Coordinates of C-alpha atoms in Angstrom, one line a residue:
X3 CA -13.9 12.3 -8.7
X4 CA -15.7 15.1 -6.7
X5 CA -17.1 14.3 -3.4
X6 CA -20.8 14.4 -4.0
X7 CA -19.9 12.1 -6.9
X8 CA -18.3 9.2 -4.6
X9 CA -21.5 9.5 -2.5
X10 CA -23.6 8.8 -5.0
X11 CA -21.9 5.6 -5.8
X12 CA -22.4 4.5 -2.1
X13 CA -24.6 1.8 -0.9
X14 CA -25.8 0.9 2.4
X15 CA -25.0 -3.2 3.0
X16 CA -26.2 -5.5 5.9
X17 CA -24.0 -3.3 8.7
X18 CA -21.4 -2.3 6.1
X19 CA -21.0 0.5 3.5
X20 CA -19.6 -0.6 0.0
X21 CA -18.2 1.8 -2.0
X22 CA -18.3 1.2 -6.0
X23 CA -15.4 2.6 -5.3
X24 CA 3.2 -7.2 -26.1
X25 CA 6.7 -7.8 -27.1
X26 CA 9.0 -10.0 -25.1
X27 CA 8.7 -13.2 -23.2
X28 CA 5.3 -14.6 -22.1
X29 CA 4.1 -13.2 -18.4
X30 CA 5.1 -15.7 -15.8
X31 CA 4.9 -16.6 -12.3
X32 CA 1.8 -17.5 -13.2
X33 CA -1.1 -17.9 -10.5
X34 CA -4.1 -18.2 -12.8
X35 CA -7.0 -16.1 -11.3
X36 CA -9.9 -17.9 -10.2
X37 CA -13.3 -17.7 -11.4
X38 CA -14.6 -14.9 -9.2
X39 CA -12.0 -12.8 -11.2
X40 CA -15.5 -10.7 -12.3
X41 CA -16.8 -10.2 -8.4
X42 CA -18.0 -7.2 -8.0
X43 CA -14.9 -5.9 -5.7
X44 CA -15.6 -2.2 -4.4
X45 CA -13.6 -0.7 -1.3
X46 CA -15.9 -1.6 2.0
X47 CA -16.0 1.5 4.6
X48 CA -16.5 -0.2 7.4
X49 CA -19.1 0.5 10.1
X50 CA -17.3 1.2 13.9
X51 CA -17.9 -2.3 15.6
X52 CA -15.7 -3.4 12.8
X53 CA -12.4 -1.7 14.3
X54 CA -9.9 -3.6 15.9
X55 CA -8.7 -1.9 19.0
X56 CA -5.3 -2.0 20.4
X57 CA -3.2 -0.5 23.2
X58 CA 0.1 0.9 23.1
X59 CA 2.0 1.4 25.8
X60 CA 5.6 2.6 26.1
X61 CA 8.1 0.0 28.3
X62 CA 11.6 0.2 29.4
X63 CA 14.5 -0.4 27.2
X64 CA 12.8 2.4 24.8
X65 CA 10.6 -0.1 23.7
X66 CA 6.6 0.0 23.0
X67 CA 4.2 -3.0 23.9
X68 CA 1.5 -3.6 21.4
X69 CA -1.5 -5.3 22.4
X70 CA -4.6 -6.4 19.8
X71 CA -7.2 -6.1 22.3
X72 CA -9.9 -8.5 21.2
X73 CA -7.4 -11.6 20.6
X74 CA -5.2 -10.0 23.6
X75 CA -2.1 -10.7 21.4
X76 CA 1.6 -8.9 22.1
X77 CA 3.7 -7.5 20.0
X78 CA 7.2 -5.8 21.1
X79 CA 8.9 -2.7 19.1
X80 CA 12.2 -1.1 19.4
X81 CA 11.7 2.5 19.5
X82 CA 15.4 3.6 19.8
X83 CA 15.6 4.8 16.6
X84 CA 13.8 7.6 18.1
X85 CA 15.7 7.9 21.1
X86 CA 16.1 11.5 21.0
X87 CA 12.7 12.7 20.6
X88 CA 12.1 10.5 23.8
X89 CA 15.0 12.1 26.1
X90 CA 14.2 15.7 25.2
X91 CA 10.5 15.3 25.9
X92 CA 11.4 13.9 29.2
X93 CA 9.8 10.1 28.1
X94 CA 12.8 8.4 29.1
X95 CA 16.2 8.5 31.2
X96 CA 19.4 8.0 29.2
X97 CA 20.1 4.3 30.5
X98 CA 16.3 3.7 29.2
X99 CA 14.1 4.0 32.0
X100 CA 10.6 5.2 31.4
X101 CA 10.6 8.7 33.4
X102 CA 6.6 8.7 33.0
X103 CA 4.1 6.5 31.9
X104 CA 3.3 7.1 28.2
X105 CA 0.8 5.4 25.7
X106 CA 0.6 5.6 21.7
X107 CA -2.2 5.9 19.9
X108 CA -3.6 3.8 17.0
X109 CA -5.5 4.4 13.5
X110 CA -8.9 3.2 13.5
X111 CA -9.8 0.8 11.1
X112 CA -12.4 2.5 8.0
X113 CA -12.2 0.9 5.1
X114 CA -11.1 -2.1 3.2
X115 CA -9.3 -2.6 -0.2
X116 CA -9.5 -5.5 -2.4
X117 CA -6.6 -7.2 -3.5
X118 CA -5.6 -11.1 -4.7
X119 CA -3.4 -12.9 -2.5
X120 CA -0.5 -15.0 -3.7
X121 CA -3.0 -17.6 -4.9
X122 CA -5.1 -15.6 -6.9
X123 CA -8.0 -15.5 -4.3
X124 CA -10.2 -11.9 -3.4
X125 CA -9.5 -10.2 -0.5
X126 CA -9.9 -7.6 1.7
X127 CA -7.3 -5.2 3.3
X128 CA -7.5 -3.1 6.0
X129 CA -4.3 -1.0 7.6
X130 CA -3.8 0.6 11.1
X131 CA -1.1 3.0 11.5
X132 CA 0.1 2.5 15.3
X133 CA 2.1 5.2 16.3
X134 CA 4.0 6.7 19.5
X135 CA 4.2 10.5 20.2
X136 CA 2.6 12.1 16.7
X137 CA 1.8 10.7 13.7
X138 CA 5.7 11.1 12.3
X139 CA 6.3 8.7 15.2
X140 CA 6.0 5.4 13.4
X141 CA 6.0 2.4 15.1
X142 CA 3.9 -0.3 13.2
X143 CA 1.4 -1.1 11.0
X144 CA -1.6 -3.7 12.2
X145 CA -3.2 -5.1 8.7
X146 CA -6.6 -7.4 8.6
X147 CA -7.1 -9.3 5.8
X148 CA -10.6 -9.9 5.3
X149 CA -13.7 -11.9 3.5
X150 CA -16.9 -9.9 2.1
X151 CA -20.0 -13.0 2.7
X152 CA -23.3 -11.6 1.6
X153 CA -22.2 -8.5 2.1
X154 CA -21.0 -8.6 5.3
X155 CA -17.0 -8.6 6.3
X156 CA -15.4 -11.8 8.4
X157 CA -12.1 -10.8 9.3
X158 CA -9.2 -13.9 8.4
X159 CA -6.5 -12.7 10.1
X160 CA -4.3 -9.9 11.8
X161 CA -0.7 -9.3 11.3
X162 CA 1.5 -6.8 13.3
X163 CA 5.1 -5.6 11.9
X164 CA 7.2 -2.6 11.9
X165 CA 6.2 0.5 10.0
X166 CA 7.8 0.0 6.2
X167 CA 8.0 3.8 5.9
X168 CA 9.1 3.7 2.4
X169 CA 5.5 2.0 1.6
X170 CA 3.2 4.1 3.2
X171 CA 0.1 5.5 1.1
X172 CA -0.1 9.0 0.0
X173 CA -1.9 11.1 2.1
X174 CA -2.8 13.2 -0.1
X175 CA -4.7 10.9 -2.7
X176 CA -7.5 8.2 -2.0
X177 CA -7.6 4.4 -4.0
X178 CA -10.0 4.1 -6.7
X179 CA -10.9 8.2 -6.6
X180 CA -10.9 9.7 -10.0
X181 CA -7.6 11.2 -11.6
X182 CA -7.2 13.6 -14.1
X183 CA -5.5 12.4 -17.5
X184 CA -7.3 13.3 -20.0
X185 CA -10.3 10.6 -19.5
X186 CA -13.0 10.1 -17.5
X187 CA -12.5 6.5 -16.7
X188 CA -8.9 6.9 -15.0
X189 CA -8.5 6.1 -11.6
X190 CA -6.1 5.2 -9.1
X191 CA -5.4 2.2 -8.0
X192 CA -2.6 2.1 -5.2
X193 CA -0.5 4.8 -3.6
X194 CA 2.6 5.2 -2.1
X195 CA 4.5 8.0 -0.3
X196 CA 8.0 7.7 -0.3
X197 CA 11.2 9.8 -1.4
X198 CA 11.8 8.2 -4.9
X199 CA 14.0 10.9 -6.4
X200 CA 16.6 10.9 -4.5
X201 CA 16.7 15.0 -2.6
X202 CA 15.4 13.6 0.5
X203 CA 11.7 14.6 0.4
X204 CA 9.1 12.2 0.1
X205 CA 6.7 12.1 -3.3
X206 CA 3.7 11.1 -4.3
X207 CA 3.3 7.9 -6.0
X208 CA 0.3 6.6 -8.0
X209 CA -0.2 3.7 -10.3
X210 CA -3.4 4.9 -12.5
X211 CA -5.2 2.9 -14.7
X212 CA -8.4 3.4 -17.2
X213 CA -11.2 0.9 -16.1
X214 CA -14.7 0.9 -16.7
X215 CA -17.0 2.2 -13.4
X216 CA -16.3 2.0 -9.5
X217 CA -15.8 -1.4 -8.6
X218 CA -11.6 -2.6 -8.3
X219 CA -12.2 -6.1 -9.6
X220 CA -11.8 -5.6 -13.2
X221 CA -8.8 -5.5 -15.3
X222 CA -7.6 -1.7 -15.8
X223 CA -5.7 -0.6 -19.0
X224 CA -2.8 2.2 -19.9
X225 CA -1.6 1.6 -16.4
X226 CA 0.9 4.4 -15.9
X227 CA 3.3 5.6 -12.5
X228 CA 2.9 9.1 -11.9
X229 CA 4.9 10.8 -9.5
X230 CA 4.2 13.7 -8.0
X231 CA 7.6 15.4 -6.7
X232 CA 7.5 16.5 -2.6
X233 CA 9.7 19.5 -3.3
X234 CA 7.1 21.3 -5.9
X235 CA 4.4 19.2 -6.5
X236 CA 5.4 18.8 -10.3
X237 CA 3.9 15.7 -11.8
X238 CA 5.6 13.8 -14.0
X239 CA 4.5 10.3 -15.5
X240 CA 5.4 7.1 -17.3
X241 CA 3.5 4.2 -19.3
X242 CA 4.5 1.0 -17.2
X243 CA 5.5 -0.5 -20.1
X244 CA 4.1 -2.6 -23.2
X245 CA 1.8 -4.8 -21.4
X246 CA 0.1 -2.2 -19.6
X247 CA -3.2 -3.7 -18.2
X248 CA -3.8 -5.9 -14.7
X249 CA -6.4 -6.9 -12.5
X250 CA -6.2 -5.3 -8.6
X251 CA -2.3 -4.3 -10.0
X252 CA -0.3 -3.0 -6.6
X253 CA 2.9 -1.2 -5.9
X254 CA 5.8 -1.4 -3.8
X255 CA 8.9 0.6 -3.3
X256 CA 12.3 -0.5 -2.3
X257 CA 15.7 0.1 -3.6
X258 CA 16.6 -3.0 -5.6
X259 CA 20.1 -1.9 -7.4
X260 CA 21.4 -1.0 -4.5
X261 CA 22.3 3.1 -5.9
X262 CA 20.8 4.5 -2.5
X263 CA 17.4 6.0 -4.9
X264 CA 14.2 4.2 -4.5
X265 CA 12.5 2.7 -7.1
X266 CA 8.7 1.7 -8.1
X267 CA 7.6 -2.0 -8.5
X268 CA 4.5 -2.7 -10.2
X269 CA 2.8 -6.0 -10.6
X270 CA -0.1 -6.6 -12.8
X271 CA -2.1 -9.5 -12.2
X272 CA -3.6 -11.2 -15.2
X273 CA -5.3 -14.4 -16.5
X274 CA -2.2 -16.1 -17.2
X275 CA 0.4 -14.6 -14.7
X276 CA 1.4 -11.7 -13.4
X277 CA 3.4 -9.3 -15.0
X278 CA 5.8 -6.6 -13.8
X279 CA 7.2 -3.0 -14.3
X280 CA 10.2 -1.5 -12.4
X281 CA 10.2 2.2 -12.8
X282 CA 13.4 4.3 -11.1
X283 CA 14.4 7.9 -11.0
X284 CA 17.4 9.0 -13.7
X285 CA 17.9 12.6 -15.2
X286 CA 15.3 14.1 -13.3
X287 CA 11.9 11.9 -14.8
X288 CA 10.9 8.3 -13.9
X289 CA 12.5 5.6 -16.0
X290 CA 12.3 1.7 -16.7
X291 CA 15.4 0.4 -14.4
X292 CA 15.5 -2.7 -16.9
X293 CA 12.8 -2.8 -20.2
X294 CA 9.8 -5.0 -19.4
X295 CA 10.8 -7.5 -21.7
X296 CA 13.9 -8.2 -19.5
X297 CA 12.5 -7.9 -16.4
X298 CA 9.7 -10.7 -16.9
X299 CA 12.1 -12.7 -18.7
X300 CA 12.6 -15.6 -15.6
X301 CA 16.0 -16.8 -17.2
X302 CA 16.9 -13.0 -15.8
X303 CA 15.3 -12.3 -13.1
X304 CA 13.0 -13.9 -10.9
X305 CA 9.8 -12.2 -8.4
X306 CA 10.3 -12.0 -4.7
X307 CA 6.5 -12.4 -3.7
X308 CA 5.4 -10.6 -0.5
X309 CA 3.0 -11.9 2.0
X310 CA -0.1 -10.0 -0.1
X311 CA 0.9 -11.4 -3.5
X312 CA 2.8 -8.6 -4.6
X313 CA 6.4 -8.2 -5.9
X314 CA 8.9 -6.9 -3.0
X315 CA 11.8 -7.0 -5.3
X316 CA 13.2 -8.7 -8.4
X317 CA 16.2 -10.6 -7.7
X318 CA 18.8 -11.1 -10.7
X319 CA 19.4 -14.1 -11.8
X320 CA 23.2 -15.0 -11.5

């Protein structure tokens, strides 16, 4: 979707701008989505007195003090795994001291995504990169998980962990822009950038679904995983499987079999559960790691559920 088409689709809102932006066993885990499943749902870009500002300041012990500075709440982050960096720019002394006073610097906070929490209910999501140096400098990600009330967002919460590096968002790619399969009603509905084929350079991942118009809250069909290779930019994709269709779907990567290559969990909320797909890298194209029918088989394996309703991983049952 061209720019001057994504503007058109913007409205101005009460201090906010929303954009309109099978076979097997039965789906289970089942967290039966509420009645507000038809909301309309479109990504919120958020108006400036809506960012959450925080400091970051580098301490001894190569660590980095992060403070939310409307709640005034602390977080503390090892940052020896960049230990290096920091000696050879002169940051800090060998035993740890901090040779000069240094501060990291902090996303602002634009937009929000919807997504359903573990209990079904619509949300919003917003994500601050905190970093030290440069943006390569990871050091944690503050996410906001908000409300939309007439039209205006009230923030619920604030949460601030370690950078999952491997779950990341492409930066290359936008959620719910347009995407080019053959249809006019294919979008993309999460992103990830992360090395999932195993040569050491991160890809592009998308989950990309057909769905009718700009708003997120309705169920999306022919939900494929394309992945767009770091080393070349060749595309390659893959149907998600046989139940292919989910409401607010979300990915997540992480290397569940242990073979040291990353692969792609998908889970597709639906009226009667969620279902998932676990796509990993073999003989140079994305494949199922199990068939769908297995994996949503709960005598085989059984979701881990992450703090935003998605799968983390799917554990095997022994």
């Amino acid at each position: 979707m061209k720019l001057w088409q994504r503007t058109m689709a913007t409205i101005v809102c009460s201090g906010a701008i929303l954009m309109t932006a099978g076979l097997g066993a039965a789906p289970v885990h089942a967290n039966v989505l509420p009645s507000q499943s038809q909301t309309y749902a479109p990504v919120v870009l958020l108006q400036p007195q809506h960012n959450i500002p925080f400091s970051v300041q580098f301490t001894d012990g190569f660590q980095a003090k992060v403070t939310n500075l409307r709640t005034k709440a602390v977080s503390t982050f090892d940052l020896s795994a960049n230990k290096t960096t920091y000696l050879n720019q002169g940051i800090y002394q060998a035993n740890g001291k901090l040779q000069k006073p240094t501060d990291g610097y902090v996303q602002k906070l634009v937009e929000l995504v919807p997504f359903r929490d573990a209990k079904g209910n619509l949300r919003w999501m917003g994500k601050q990169n905190i970093w030290g140096v440069n943006n390569q400098d990871h050091i944690a990600v503050a996410t906001s998980v908000w409300n939309i009330v007439d039209q205006k967002p009230q923030l619920l919460g604030v949460t601030v962990e370690k950078t999952d590096v491997d779950n990341l968002p492409s930066p290359d790619v936008s959620i719910n822009s347009g995407f080019s399969m053959k249809s006019d009603s294919t979008f993309v509905l999460d992103t990830k950038y992360a090395d999932v084929t195993g040569d050491g350079i991160k890809d592009h991942i998308f989950l990309v679904g057909d769905k009718m118009g700009m708003s997120m809250n309705q169920t999306a069909e022919n939900l494929r995983v394309v992945v767009r290779e770091g080393k070349d930019n060749q595309q390659t994709f893959i149907s998600v499987g046989t139940r292919d269709k989910g409401l607010l779907p979300k990915l997540h990567v992480t290397d569940s079999n242990n073979d040291q290559v990353k692969d792609i969990l998908v889970t597709m909320p639906t009226a009667t559960g969620n279902v998932y797909s676990q796509i990993t890298w073999k003989m140079n194209r994305p494949t199922p790691v199990v068939s769908q029918d297995q994996l949503n088989n709960r005598s085989l394996y059984q979701p881990v559920i992450g703090a935003y309703g998605e799968a983390v991983a799917m554990k095997r049952v022994k």
